[in-house]
CSV table of C-alpha atoms in Angstrom, one decimal:
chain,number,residue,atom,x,y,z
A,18,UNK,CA,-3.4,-9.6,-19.6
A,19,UNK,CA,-7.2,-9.2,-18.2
A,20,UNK,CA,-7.7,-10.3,-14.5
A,21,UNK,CA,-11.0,-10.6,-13.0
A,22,UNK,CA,-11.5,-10.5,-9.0
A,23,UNK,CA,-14.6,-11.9,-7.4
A,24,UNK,CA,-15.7,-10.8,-4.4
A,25,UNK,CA,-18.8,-12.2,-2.0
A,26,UNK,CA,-18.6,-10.1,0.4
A,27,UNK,CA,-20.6,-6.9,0.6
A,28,UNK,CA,-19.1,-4.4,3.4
A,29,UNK,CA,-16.4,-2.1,3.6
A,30,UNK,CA,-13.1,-2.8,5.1
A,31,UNK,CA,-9.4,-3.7,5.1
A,32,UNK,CA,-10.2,-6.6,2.4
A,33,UNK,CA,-12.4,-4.8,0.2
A,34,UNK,CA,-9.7,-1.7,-0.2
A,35,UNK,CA,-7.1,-4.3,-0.8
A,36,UNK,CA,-9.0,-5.4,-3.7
A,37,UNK,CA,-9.5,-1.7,-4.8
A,38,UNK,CA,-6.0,-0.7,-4.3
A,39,UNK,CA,-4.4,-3.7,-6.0
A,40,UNK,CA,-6.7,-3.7,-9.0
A,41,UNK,CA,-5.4,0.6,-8.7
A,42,UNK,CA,-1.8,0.1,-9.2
A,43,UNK,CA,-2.1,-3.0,-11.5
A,44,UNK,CA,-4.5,-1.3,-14.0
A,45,UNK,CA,-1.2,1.4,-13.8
A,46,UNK,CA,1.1,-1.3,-15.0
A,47,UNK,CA,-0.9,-1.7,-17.7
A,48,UNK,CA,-3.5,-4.6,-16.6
A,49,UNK,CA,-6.8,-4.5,-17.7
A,50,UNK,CA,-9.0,-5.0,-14.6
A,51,UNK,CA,-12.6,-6.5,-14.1
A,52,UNK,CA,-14.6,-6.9,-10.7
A,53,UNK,CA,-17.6,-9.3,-10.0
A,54,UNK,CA,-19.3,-8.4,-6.4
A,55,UNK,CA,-22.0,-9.6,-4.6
A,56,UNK,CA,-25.2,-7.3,-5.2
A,57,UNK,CA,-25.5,-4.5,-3.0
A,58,UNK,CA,-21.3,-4.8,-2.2
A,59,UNK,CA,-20.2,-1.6,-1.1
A,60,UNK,CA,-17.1,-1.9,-3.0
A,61,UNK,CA,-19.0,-1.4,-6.7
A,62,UNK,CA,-20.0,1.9,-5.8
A,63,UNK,CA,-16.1,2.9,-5.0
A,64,UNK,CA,-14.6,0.5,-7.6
A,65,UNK,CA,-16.7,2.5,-10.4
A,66,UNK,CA,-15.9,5.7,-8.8
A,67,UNK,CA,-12.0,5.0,-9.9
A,68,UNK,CA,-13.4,4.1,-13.6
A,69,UNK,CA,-13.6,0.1,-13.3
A,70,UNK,CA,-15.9,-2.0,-14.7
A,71,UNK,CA,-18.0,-4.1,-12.1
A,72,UNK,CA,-20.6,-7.0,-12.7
A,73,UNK,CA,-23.0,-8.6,-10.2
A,74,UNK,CA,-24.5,-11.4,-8.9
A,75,UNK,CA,-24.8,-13.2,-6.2
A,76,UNK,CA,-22.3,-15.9,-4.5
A,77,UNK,CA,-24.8,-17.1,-1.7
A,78,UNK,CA,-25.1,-21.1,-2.0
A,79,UNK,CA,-28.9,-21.1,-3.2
A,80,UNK,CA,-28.0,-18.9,-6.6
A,81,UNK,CA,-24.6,-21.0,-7.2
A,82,UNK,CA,-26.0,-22.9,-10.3
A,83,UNK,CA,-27.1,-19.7,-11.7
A,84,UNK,CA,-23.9,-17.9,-11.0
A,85,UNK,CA,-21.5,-20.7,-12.3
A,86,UNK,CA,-23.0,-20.5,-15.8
A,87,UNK,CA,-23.0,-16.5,-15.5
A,88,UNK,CA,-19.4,-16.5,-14.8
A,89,UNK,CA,-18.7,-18.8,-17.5
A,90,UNK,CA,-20.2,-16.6,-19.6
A,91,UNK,CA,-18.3,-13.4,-18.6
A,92,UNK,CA,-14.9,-15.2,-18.6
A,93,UNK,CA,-15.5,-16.0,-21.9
A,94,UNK,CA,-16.9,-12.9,-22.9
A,95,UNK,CA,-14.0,-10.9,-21.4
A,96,UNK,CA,-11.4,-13.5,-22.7
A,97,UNK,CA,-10.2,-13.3,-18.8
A,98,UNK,CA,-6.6,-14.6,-18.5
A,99,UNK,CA,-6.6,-15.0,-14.4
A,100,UNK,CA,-9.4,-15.2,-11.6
A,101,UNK,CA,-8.2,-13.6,-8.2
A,102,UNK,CA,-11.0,-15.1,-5.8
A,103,UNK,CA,-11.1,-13.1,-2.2
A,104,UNK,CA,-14.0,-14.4,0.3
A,105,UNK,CA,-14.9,-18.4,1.0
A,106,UNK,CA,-18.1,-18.1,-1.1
A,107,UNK,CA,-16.4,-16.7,-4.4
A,108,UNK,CA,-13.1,-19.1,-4.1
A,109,UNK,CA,-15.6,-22.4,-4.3
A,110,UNK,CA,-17.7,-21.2,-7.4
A,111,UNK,CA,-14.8,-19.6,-9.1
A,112,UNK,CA,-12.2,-22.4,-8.2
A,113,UNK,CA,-14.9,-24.7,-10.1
A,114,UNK,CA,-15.2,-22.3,-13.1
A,115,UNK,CA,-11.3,-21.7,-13.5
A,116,UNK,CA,-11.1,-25.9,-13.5
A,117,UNK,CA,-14.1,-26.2,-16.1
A,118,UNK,CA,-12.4,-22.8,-18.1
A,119,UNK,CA,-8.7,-24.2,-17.5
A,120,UNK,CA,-7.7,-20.6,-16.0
A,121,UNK,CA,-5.1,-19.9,-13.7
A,122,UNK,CA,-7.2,-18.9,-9.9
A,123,UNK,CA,-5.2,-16.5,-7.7
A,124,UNK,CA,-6.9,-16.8,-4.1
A,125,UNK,CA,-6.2,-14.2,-1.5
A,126,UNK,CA,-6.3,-15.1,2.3
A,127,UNK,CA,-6.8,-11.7,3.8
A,128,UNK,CA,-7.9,-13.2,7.3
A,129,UNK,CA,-5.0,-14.5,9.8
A,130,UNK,CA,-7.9,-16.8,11.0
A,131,UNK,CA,-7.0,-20.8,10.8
A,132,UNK,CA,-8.0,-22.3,7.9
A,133,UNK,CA,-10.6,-25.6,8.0
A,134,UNK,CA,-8.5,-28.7,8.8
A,135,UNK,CA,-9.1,-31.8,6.2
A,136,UNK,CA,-10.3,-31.7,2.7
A,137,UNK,CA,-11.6,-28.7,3.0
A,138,UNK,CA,-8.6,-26.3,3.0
A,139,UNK,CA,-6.9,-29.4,0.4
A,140,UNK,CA,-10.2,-28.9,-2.4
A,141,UNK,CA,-10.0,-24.3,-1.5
A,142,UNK,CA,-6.3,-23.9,-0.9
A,143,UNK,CA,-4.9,-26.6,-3.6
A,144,UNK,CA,-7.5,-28.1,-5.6
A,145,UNK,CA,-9.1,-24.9,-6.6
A,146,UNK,CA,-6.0,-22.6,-6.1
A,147,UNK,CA,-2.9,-22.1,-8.5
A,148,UNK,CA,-1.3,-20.1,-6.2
A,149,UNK,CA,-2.1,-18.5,-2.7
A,150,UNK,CA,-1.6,-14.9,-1.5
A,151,UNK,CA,-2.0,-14.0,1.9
A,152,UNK,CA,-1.4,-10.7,3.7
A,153,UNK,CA,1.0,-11.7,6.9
A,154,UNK,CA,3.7,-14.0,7.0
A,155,UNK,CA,2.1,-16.2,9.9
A,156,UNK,CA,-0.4,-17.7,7.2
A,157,UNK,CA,1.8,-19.1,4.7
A,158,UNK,CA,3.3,-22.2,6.5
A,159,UNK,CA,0.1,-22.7,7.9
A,160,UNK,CA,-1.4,-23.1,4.3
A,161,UNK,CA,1.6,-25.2,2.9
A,162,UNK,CA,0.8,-27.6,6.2
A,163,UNK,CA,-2.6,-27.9,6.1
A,164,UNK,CA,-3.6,-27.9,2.2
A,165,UNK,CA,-0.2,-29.3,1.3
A,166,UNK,CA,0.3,-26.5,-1.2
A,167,UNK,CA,3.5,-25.9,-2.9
A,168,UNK,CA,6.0,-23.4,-1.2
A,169,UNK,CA,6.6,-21.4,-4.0
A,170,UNK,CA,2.9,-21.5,-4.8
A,171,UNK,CA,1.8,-19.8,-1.4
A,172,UNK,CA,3.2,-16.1,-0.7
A,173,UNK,CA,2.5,-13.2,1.8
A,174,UNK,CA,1.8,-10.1,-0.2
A,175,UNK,CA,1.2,-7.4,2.4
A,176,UNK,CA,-1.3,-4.7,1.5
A,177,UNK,CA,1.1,-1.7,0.5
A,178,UNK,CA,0.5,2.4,0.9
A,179,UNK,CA,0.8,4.7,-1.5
A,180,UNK,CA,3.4,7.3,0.5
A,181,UNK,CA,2.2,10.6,-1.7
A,182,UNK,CA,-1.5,9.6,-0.2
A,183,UNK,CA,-0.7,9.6,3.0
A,184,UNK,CA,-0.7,12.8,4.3
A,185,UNK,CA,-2.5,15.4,6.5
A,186,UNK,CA,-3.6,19.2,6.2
A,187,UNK,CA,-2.2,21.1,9.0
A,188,UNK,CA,-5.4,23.2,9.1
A,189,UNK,CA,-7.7,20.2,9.6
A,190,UNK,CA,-5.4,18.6,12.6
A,191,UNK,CA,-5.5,22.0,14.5
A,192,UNK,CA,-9.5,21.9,14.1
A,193,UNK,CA,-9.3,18.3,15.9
A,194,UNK,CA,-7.3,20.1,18.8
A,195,UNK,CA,-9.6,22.5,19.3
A,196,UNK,CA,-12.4,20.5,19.2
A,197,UNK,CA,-10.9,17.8,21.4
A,198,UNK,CA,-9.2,20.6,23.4
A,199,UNK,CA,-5.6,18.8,23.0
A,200,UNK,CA,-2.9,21.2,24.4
A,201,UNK,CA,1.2,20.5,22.7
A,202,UNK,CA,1.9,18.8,26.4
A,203,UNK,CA,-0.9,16.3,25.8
A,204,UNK,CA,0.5,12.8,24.8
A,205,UNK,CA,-2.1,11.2,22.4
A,206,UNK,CA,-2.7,7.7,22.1
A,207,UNK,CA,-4.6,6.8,19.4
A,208,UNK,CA,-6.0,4.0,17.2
A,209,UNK,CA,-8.1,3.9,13.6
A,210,UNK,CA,-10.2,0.8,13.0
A,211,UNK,CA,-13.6,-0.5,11.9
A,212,UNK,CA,-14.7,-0.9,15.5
A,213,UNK,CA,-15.1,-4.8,15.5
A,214,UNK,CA,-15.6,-6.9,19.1
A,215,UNK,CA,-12.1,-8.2,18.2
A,216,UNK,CA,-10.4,-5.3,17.3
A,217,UNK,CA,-9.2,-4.6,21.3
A,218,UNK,CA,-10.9,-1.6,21.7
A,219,UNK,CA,-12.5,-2.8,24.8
A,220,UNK,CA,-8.9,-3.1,26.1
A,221,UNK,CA,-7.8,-0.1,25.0
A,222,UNK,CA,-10.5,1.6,26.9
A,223,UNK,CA,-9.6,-0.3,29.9
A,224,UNK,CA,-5.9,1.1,29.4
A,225,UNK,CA,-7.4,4.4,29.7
A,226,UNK,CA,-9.3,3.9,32.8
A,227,UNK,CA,-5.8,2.7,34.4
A,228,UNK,CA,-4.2,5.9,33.3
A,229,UNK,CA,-7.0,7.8,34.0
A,230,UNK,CA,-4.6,9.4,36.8
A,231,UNK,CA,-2.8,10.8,34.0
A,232,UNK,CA,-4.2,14.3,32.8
A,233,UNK,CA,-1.9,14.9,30.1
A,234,UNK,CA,-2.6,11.7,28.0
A,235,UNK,CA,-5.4,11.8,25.9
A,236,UNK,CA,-7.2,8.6,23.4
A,237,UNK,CA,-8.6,9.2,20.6
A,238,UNK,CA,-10.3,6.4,18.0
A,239,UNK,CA,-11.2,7.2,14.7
A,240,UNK,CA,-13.3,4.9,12.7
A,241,UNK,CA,-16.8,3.7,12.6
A,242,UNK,CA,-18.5,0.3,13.0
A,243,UNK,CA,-19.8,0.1,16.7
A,244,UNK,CA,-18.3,3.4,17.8
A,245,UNK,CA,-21.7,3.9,19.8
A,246,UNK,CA,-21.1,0.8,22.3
A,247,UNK,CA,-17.7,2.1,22.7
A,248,UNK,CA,-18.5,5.8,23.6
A,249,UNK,CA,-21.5,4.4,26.3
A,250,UNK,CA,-18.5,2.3,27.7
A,251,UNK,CA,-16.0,5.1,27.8
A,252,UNK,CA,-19.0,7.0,29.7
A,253,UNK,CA,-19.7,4.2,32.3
A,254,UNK,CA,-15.7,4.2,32.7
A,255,UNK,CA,-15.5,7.9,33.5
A,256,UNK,CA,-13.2,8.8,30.4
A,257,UNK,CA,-15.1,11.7,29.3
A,258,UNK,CA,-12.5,14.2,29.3
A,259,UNK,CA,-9.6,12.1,28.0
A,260,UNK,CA,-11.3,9.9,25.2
A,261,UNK,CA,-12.5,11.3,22.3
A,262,UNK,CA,-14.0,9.5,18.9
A,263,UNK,CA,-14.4,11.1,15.3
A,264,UNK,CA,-16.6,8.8,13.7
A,265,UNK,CA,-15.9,7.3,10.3
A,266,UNK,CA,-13.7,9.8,7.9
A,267,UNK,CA,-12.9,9.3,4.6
A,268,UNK,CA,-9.8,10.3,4.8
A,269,UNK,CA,-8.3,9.8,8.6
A,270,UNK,CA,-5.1,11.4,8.6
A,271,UNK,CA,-5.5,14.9,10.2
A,272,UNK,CA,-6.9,13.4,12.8
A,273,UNK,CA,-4.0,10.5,13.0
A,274,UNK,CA,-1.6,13.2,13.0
A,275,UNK,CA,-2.6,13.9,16.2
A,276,UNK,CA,-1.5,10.4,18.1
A,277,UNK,CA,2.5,10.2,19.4
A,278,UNK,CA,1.7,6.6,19.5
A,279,UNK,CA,-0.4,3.9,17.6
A,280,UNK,CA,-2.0,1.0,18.8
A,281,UNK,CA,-4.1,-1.4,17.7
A,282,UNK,CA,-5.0,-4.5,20.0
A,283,UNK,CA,-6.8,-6.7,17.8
A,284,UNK,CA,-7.3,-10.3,19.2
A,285,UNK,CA,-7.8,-12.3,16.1
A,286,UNK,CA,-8.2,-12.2,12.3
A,287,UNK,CA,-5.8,-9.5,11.8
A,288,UNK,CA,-3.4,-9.1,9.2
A,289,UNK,CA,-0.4,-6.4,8.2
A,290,UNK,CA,-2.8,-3.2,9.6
A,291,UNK,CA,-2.8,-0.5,6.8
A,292,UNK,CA,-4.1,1.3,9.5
A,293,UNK,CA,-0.3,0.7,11.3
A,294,UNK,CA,1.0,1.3,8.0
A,295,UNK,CA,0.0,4.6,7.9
A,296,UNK,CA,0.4,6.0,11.4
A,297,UNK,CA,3.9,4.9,11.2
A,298,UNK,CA,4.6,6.6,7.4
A,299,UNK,CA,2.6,10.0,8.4
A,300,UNK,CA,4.8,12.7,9.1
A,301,UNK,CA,8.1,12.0,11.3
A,302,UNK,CA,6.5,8.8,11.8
A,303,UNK,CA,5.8,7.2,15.2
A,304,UNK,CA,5.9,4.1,17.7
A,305,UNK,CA,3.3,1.6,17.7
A,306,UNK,CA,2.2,-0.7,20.2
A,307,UNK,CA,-0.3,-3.9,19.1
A,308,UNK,CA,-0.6,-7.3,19.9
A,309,UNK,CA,1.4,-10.5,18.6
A,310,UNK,CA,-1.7,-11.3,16.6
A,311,UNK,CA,-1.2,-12.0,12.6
A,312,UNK,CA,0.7,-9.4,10.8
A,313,UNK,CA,0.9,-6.9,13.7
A,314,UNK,CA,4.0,-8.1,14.6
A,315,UNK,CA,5.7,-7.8,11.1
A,316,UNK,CA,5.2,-3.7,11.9
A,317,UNK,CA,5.2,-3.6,15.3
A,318,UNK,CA,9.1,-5.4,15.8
A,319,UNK,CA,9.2,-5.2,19.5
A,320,UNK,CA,11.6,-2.6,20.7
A,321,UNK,CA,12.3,-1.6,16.8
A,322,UNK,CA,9.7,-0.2,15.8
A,323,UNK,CA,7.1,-0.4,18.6
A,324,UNK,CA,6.2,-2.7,21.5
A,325,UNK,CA,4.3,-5.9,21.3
A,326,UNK,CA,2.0,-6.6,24.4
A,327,UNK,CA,-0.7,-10.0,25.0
A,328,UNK,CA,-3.9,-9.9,23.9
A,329,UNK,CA,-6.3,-9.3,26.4
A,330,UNK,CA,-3.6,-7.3,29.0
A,331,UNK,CA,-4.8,-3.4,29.8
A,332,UNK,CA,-2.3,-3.4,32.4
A,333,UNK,CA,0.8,-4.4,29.9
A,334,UNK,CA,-0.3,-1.5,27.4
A,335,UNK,CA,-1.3,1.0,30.1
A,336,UNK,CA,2.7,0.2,31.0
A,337,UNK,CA,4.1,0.6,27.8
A,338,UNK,CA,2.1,3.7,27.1
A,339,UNK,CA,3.4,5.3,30.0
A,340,UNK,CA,7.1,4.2,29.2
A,341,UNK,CA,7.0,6.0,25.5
A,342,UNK,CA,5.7,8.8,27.2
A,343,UNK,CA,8.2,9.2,29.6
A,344,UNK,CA,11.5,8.2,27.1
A,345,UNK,CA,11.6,10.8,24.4
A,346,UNK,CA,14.5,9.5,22.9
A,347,UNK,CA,12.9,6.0,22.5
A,348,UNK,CA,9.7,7.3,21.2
A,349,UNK,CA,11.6,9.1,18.7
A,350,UNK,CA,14.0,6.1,18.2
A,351,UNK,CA,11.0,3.9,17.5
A,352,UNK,CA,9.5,6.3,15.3
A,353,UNK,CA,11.8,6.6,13.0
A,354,UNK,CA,12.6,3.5,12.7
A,355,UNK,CA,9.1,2.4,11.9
A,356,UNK,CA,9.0,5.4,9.2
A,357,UNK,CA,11.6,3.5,7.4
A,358,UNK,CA,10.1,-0.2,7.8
A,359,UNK,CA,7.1,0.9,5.8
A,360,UNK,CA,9.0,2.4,3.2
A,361,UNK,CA,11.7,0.1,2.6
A,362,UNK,CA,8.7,-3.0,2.7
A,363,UNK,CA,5.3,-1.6,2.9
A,364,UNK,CA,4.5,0.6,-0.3
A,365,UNK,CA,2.2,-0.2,-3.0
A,366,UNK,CA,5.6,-0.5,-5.3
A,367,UNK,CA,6.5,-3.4,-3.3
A,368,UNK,CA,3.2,-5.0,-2.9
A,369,UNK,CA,2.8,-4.7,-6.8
A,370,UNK,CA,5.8,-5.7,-8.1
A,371,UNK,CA,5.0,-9.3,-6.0
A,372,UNK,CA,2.0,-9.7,-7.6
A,373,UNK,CA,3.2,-8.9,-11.2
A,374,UNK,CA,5.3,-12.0,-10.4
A,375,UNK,CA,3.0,-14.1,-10.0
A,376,UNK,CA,1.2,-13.0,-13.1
A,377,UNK,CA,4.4,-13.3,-15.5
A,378,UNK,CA,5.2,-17.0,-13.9
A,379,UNK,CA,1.3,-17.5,-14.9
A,380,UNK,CA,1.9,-16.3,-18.5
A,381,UNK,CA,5.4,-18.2,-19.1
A,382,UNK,CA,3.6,-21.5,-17.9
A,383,UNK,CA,0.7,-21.1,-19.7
């Protein structure tokens, strides 16, 4: 079976490595995977790094005539069996040419954003859609509801890790404590994002400020995006000595080995973190603490596996900071607990052997 994902947009972030590691583990199961980007994507330079073949064009409105005969032509030319359409852009165009081609359209929903009311989410999320994967829970009634989509045709799929990749070198976490000067009393709270205005980190920093008392807890932030509007607001906040940031890194988790809790604040748009994912897998695991916002919560169980706190509220994670801090056993309790939610729900097994579904119920109807 050949699948094809399109993909309009061109940066590099949770979405675009769900693509990745998808098309990954379902080219393992013996799928033959193709990729069609937007030019200049970022995701065609990694996509070829892992051996896949990846076509271009563009999916902005002006070049849709030219693009909906040029995927035409590579559906046929590919004898494509399902589309798998990703951003807003790619799911109109390739919605049309799966209708004109009679071929099956997968769209994923990565956002937990609402979806256009009307005709809108009816034409994108039924018309032009034979089934609908999104990657929290909180989206799928919202879907059925609003594009009156067919239960069983509208699924949260959460992005899944790969537990043998997620792990650190020892060497490389004791360089970060040196360099950040983190002693073993230090508690470390600590987050890894793409630095987005809606990812919290504003209120994170805030948090620190209110703890700011405390010498032995230390933040530190890995991830790039707007890292440099952060730091010059740690500065103006005074958090010099007890916020650190490492910049972008390929691979994060030396670094998140250092945090005895996770948190992530995001105010919108978020789905199941793979960033939560991992912090919670790597080593012994650890507690989280993030918002109520789209598939946080489906991590982060309050009091199971972390504590949930309202968006916008330095004050409530500045107090449930301190409380992990101060209760070993619940930290540890937590912990573990969230080590075995990811496991037991959140690998790449799981994630893949929901999507082969979906293909087989594609084949047999077919």
């Amino acid at each position: 079976m050949i699948i094809m994902h399109l993909e309009a947009s061109t940066g590099w972030g949770g979405q675009e490595m769900r693509i990745l590691e998808e098309a990954t583990v379902m080219r393992k199961r013996g799928y033959k995977i193709l990729l069609v980007v937007e030019k200049g994507a970022l995701l065609k330079k990694r996509a070829e790094e892992r051996g896949f073949l990846v076509y271009e064009c563009s999916f902005r409105k002006r070049y849709w005539w030219k693009t909906f005969w040029y995927l035409l032509y590579l559906l046929r030319k590919e004898q494509v069996d399902i589309l798998n359409t990703h951003s807003s852009l790619d799911a109109w165009i390739g919605g049309f040419v799966g209708k004109v081609l009679r071929k099956p359209v997968i769209r994923t929903r990565h956002l937990s954003a609402p979806i256009k009311k009307g005709w809108n989410s009816k034409i994108l999320y039924k018309l032009l859609a034979d089934y609908v994967v999104t990657t929290c829970e909180e989206m799928v009634p919202k879907i059925v509801e609003q594009a009156r989509q067919a239960k069983g045709r509208c699924l949260s799929i959460p992005t899944g890790i790969l537990p043998e990749n997620v792990v650190y070198d020892f060497a490389e976490k004791r360089s970060w404590e040196e360099r950040f000067g983190i002693q073993p009393t230090d508690f470390i709270v600590g987050t890894a994002c793409f630095m987005r205005s809606w990812k919290g980190i504003e209120d994170l920093l805030e948090a620190a400020h209110l703890l700011k008392q405390e010498k032995r807890i230390k933040f530190v932030l890995v991830g790039g995006g707007n890292q440099a509007y952060y730091q010059k607001r740690a500065e103006e906040l005074g958090l010099g000595e007890s916020v650190f940031f490492t910049g972008h890194l390929e691979k994060p988790f030396s670094a998140m080995a250092l945090f005895d809790v996770f948190v992530l604040l995001s105010r919108a748009n978020e789905g199941v973190s793979q960033a939560s994912l991992q912090a919670a897998f790597l080593g012994l695991g650890r507690p989280l603490i993030t918002t109520r916002v789209g598939g946080l919560p489906e991590v982060c169980q309050h009091f199971k596996t972390g504590i949930q706190v309202p968006t916008r509220s330095p004050a409530a994670v500045s107090e449930a900071i301190l409380r992990l801090k101060n209760e070993e056993g619940l930290t540890k309790r937590l912990g573990k607990r969230a080590k075995e939610l990811v496991l037991n729900k959140f690998t790449q097994t799981s994630m893949a052997d929901q999507i082969e579904q979906i293909y087989q119920k594609i084949r047999a109807s077919s």
